[in-house]
Amino acid sequence: MTRLVAILALLLTTLAARAQTVEFRMQERDGWVGSPMVMEVDVQNAADANAPEVAATPDFDVRVDPSPRRMEWRQSINGRNTSRSSLIWRIEFTPKREGKFPLPEVVLRSGSRTWRNPPQEVSVTSSTSNDTLRLEVTTDPPNPWVGQSVKLSLRILVRPFTSAQHGVTLDESQMWRLHDDAGCSWGILQPRIRELAQSNRRPAGTEQVIDGKSWIVYEIETPFTPDRAGPVSLGELRVAWRYPTSLTVGRDFFGSPELSLSGVRPVTATLAERSIVARALPENGRPASFRGAVGQFELRVAAKPTQVAMGDPITLSISIIDRSRGGEELKTLQPPPVDADALGDAFRVPSDPLAGTVDGAMKTFTQTIRPTTTTVTQIPPIEFSWFDPAKGEYETARSQPIDIRVSPSERLTSDRIESVATTPAASRQTASLTEVDGGLVANIAPTAALLRDGRLTLGAGTMLVFGVPPILAAIALLVRRRQDRMQGDAGLVRALRADRAAREALQQAADLPALCAALCEFIAARTSRASGTVTRAQAVDLAGQSGADDALCTTLDQLLASGERAAFAPARGGDASTARVQAVALLQALVRLDWKRRAVDVLEDAA
């Protein structure tokens, strides 16, 4: 009886562990207009669960992720094996307006069972993203023609966060780290974003003043060719940001003050899918030879050989050179008409479509033609037409006729064939060979040319020819890597420019506090710390860690102390001109130190 009870208990425990349960998890109850609110539907031990069904609602845009996340869990304790599987569906509710709204009903069906989410209400607030985050899309040139290769640019404008309490402004690299990649949708720019991510790069940002306000502008460019007239579909363009609301002061491992984010709010900016309109190519004046090319081109035609027998092949090479600004997408460029209508009845032309080869800004089409008569003396001009978007009209280029000479082909009549076949072998002329002993010496006498040393020698010229290209390639690779590093590391650029920036700040400083601020800003830039966060004690400590001797640290500390006194008691600041000379001498000594950049900054605790 005891064994039966144990078996039943084990079966009940196993069934309970494998019982199917559903949990509806809402990550947050407060949302922002235009920013998705995420619900996760966690189905435990799901075998055949269908995707959740969401009731229609006028308050939210709803998106159910079609690919759920599956998790498996297994455990073995004292020989007892337990397992559990989990299927997690992600549902995004994007509020359309501010207010308090109930979430729509979510229904999950699995077999004969049905689950519904419990009623819950969320509060939605307007995010006023236009004040902090904006999107702009432009093309160069604007309003492109159908088939015209243009440069499409997405501009992301973000207001830099400034903490008046701590006197800190986040730079462009720190602000980019706060963008929410999971909430972004890049539309037509997705391949370019993937390319940047694979090369461990990011869009570079610049500070600009627009409408009297300071913005950080990130620009992402990609080539684009509209394929139909009218509004151009760019896909869904949405950028989400975790915009800071406040900073807090903490302590690092050594007790030094550190700034970190203490609050963020989600901000989302979207752009209409069809914000660019492509113009249709005009019908009037369209040549018969037009094959859809848009841009500015040059035509070159060559033929080889030019002296052939009738029926022999002539290779006709047709090269189209793209002279457009930015370049046409040559892969889709169609060849000019090369057929019986263009060349006439004097040539036999294959009917197979031409496949060209692209080499830089030139695409070459090759066609084999055969003359069918000896009276033909020229290959007619080849005509290629395109639409010039700069002029707004069609243009046509015609090649010069190519002179050729066609001779009659030699024909072997049936009489000659029969004559050759019936001639006795004994009467045919034959060549006799005489065997000679002695090899090459017996056939030709040795000369100076035969006895000359033909081994290859490597002189200075040969070494120069083979050695210079690898050296130049290595130099070009080093330059390219340095440029990539400079573009992807804003802190490095700031550190390299710190010396010049400090010299300019010292020359423009009007008083002693400004001179001291310039020295502290130099130390902050060389150690990758946020602007305005280096105190007097930190400046002296960082200088000592970088190799400054006691005399230099004492001089720096005295000058910074004088600056602090002058900030609160201007009358005790002393002569600014004398202090400027001392600050310039200090800067020269600080520049020679071995500064160590940090790998983290004020956002190290943001995540």
Short mmCIF file of N, CA and C in Angstrom, two decimals, residues 359-423:
data_model
loop_
_atom_site.label_atom_id
_atom_site.label_comp_id
_atom_site.label_asym_id
_atom_site.label_seq_id
_atom_site.Cartn_x
_atom_site.Cartn_y
_atom_site.Cartn_z
N ASP A 359 32.90 46.92 -64.84
CA ASP A 359 34.26 47.21 -64.38
C ASP A 359 34.31 48.68 -63.97
N GLY A 360 34.17 48.93 -62.67
CA GLY A 360 34.14 50.31 -62.20
C GLY A 360 32.89 51.02 -62.70
N ALA A 361 33.09 52.13 -63.41
CA ALA A 361 31.98 52.92 -63.93
C ALA A 361 31.67 52.55 -65.38
N MET A 362 32.12 51.39 -65.84
CA MET A 362 31.89 50.98 -67.23
C MET A 362 31.29 49.59 -67.28
N LYS A 363 30.31 49.43 -68.16
CA LYS A 363 29.70 48.13 -68.40
C LYS A 363 29.88 47.79 -69.88
N THR A 364 30.39 46.60 -70.16
CA THR A 364 30.72 46.20 -71.53
C THR A 364 29.85 45.01 -71.94
N PHE A 365 29.21 45.17 -73.10
CA PHE A 365 28.42 44.10 -73.70
C PHE A 365 29.18 43.58 -74.92
N THR A 366 29.19 42.26 -75.09
CA THR A 366 29.91 41.63 -76.21
C THR A 366 28.92 40.82 -77.03
N GLN A 367 28.96 41.06 -78.36
CA GLN A 367 28.07 40.36 -79.28
C GLN A 367 28.88 39.85 -80.47
N THR A 368 28.57 38.66 -80.95
CA THR A 368 29.24 38.07 -82.12
C THR A 368 28.32 38.20 -83.33
N ILE A 369 28.81 38.85 -84.38
CA ILE A 369 28.03 39.01 -85.61
C ILE A 369 28.81 38.38 -86.75
N ARG A 370 28.10 37.95 -87.80
CA ARG A 370 28.73 37.32 -88.96
C ARG A 370 28.20 37.96 -90.23
N PRO A 371 29.09 38.47 -91.09
CA PRO A 371 28.63 39.05 -92.36
C PRO A 371 28.10 37.94 -93.29
N THR A 372 27.01 38.24 -93.96
CA THR A 372 26.38 37.27 -94.85
C THR A 372 26.60 37.59 -96.32
N THR A 373 27.32 38.65 -96.63
CA THR A 373 27.58 39.02 -98.01
C THR A 373 28.93 39.73 -98.08
N THR A 374 29.54 39.67 -99.27
CA THR A 374 30.84 40.32 -99.47
C THR A 374 30.70 41.78 -99.83
N THR A 375 29.48 42.23 -100.04
CA THR A 375 29.28 43.63 -100.45
C THR A 375 29.25 44.59 -99.27
N VAL A 376 29.11 44.08 -98.07
CA VAL A 376 29.05 44.95 -96.90
C VAL A 376 30.45 45.50 -96.61
N THR A 377 30.56 46.79 -96.34
CA THR A 377 31.85 47.44 -96.08
C THR A 377 31.91 48.12 -94.72
N GLN A 378 30.79 48.21 -94.03
CA GLN A 378 30.78 48.91 -92.74
C GLN A 378 29.82 48.22 -91.77
N ILE A 379 30.17 48.32 -90.49
CA ILE A 379 29.22 47.97 -89.42
C ILE A 379 28.45 49.26 -89.09
N PRO A 380 27.13 49.26 -89.23
CA PRO A 380 26.36 50.49 -89.01
C PRO A 380 26.55 51.05 -87.60
N PRO A 381 26.26 52.33 -87.39
CA PRO A 381 26.38 52.93 -86.05
C PRO A 381 25.44 52.24 -85.05
N ILE A 382 25.92 52.11 -83.80
CA ILE A 382 25.11 51.60 -82.68
C ILE A 382 24.54 52.79 -81.93
N GLU A 383 23.26 52.71 -81.61
CA GLU A 383 22.56 53.83 -80.97
C GLU A 383 22.21 53.48 -79.53
N PHE A 384 22.53 54.42 -78.63
CA PHE A 384 22.20 54.23 -77.20
C PHE A 384 21.56 55.51 -76.69
N SER A 385 20.40 55.37 -76.04
CA SER A 385 19.64 56.53 -75.56
C SER A 385 19.48 56.46 -74.05
N TRP A 386 19.44 57.62 -73.43
CA TRP A 386 19.22 57.72 -71.98
C TRP A 386 18.49 59.01 -71.67
N PHE A 387 18.01 59.08 -70.42
CA PHE A 387 17.34 60.28 -69.94
C PHE A 387 18.28 61.02 -69.01
N ASP A 388 18.55 62.28 -69.33
CA ASP A 388 19.45 63.11 -68.53
C ASP A 388 18.62 63.85 -67.47
N PRO A 389 18.73 63.47 -66.17
CA PRO A 389 17.89 64.13 -65.14
C PRO A 389 18.29 65.58 -64.92
N ALA A 390 19.55 65.96 -65.20
CA ALA A 390 19.95 67.35 -65.01
C ALA A 390 19.27 68.27 -66.03
N LYS A 391 19.14 67.79 -67.27
CA LYS A 391 18.49 68.59 -68.31
C LYS A 391 16.99 68.32 -68.40
N GLY A 392 16.54 67.19 -67.89
CA GLY A 392 15.13 66.85 -67.99
C GLY A 392 14.71 66.45 -69.38
N GLU A 393 15.60 65.85 -70.16
CA GLU A 393 15.27 65.46 -71.53
C GLU A 393 16.09 64.24 -71.92
N TYR A 394 15.68 63.61 -73.04
CA TYR A 394 16.37 62.42 -73.52
C TYR A 394 17.55 62.83 -74.40
N GLU A 395 18.58 61.98 -74.39
CA GLU A 395 19.73 62.19 -75.24
C GLU A 395 20.10 60.86 -75.90
N THR A 396 20.71 60.96 -77.08
CA THR A 396 21.07 59.77 -77.85
C THR A 396 22.50 59.92 -78.35
N ALA A 397 23.28 58.85 -78.21
CA ALA A 397 24.64 58.80 -78.73
C ALA A 397 24.71 57.73 -79.81
N ARG A 398 25.41 58.04 -80.90
CA ARG A 398 25.59 57.09 -82.01
C ARG A 398 27.08 56.91 -82.25
N SER A 399 27.50 55.69 -82.37
CA SER A 399 28.90 55.41 -82.65
C SER A 399 29.21 55.65 -84.12
N GLN A 400 30.49 55.78 -84.42
CA GLN A 400 30.91 55.94 -85.81
C GLN A 400 30.85 54.59 -86.53
N PRO A 401 30.51 54.60 -87.85
CA PRO A 401 30.54 53.32 -88.58
C PRO A 401 31.95 52.73 -88.56
N ILE A 402 32.04 51.44 -88.52
CA ILE A 402 33.33 50.74 -88.47
C ILE A 402 33.55 50.08 -89.83
N ASP A 403 34.65 50.45 -90.48
CA ASP A 403 34.98 49.87 -91.78
C ASP A 403 35.46 48.44 -91.62
N ILE A 404 34.93 47.57 -92.46
CA ILE A 404 35.36 46.18 -92.46
C ILE A 404 35.60 45.74 -93.90
N ARG A 405 36.33 44.65 -94.07
CA ARG A 405 36.61 44.08 -95.39
C ARG A 405 36.23 42.60 -95.34
N VAL A 406 35.29 42.22 -96.20
CA VAL A 406 34.78 40.85 -96.23
C VAL A 406 35.19 40.21 -97.54
N SER A 407 35.93 39.13 -97.47
CA SER A 407 36.37 38.40 -98.66
C SER A 407 35.51 37.17 -98.84
N PRO A 408 35.44 36.66 -100.11
CA PRO A 408 34.65 35.43 -100.32
C PRO A 408 35.26 34.28 -99.55
N SER A 409 34.45 33.44 -99.04
CA SER A 409 34.95 32.27 -98.32
C SER A 409 35.33 31.19 -99.31
N GLU A 410 36.42 30.45 -99.04
CA GLU A 410 36.89 29.40 -99.93
C GLU A 410 35.96 28.20 -99.83
N ARG A 411 35.48 27.76 -101.02
CA ARG A 411 34.55 26.64 -101.06
C ARG A 411 35.24 25.43 -101.71
N LEU A 412 35.08 24.28 -101.19
CA LEU A 412 35.63 23.04 -101.72
C LEU A 412 34.51 22.29 -102.44
N THR A 413 34.60 22.26 -103.79
CA THR A 413 33.54 21.63 -104.58
C THR A 413 33.58 20.12 -104.44
N SER A 414 32.51 19.51 -104.88
CA SER A 414 32.44 18.04 -104.80
C SER A 414 33.43 17.36 -105.72
N ASP A 415 33.78 18.02 -106.90
CA ASP A 415 34.77 17.44 -107.80
C ASP A 415 36.13 17.34 -107.13
N ARG A 416 36.51 18.43 -106.39
CA ARG A 416 37.82 18.41 -105.73
C ARG A 416 37.84 17.39 -104.61
N ILE A 417 36.70 17.26 -103.93
CA ILE A 417 36.65 16.27 -102.85
C ILE A 417 36.83 14.87 -103.42
N GLU A 418 36.16 14.57 -104.60
CA GLU A 418 36.27 13.25 -105.22
C GLU A 418 37.67 13.02 -105.75
N SER A 419 38.31 14.08 -106.30
CA SER A 419 39.66 13.94 -106.84
C SER A 419 40.67 13.59 -105.75
N VAL A 420 40.57 14.25 -104.62
CA VAL A 420 41.49 13.97 -103.52
C VAL A 420 41.27 12.57 -102.99
N ALA A 421 40.02 12.16 -102.96
CA ALA A 421 39.73 10.85 -102.39
C ALA A 421 40.20 9.71 -103.28
N THR A 422 40.22 9.91 -104.66
CA THR A 422 40.58 8.82 -105.58
C THR A 422 42.03 8.84 -105.98
N THR A 423 42.81 9.82 -105.61
CA THR A 423 44.24 9.87 -105.97
C THR A 423 44.98 8.80 -105.20
#
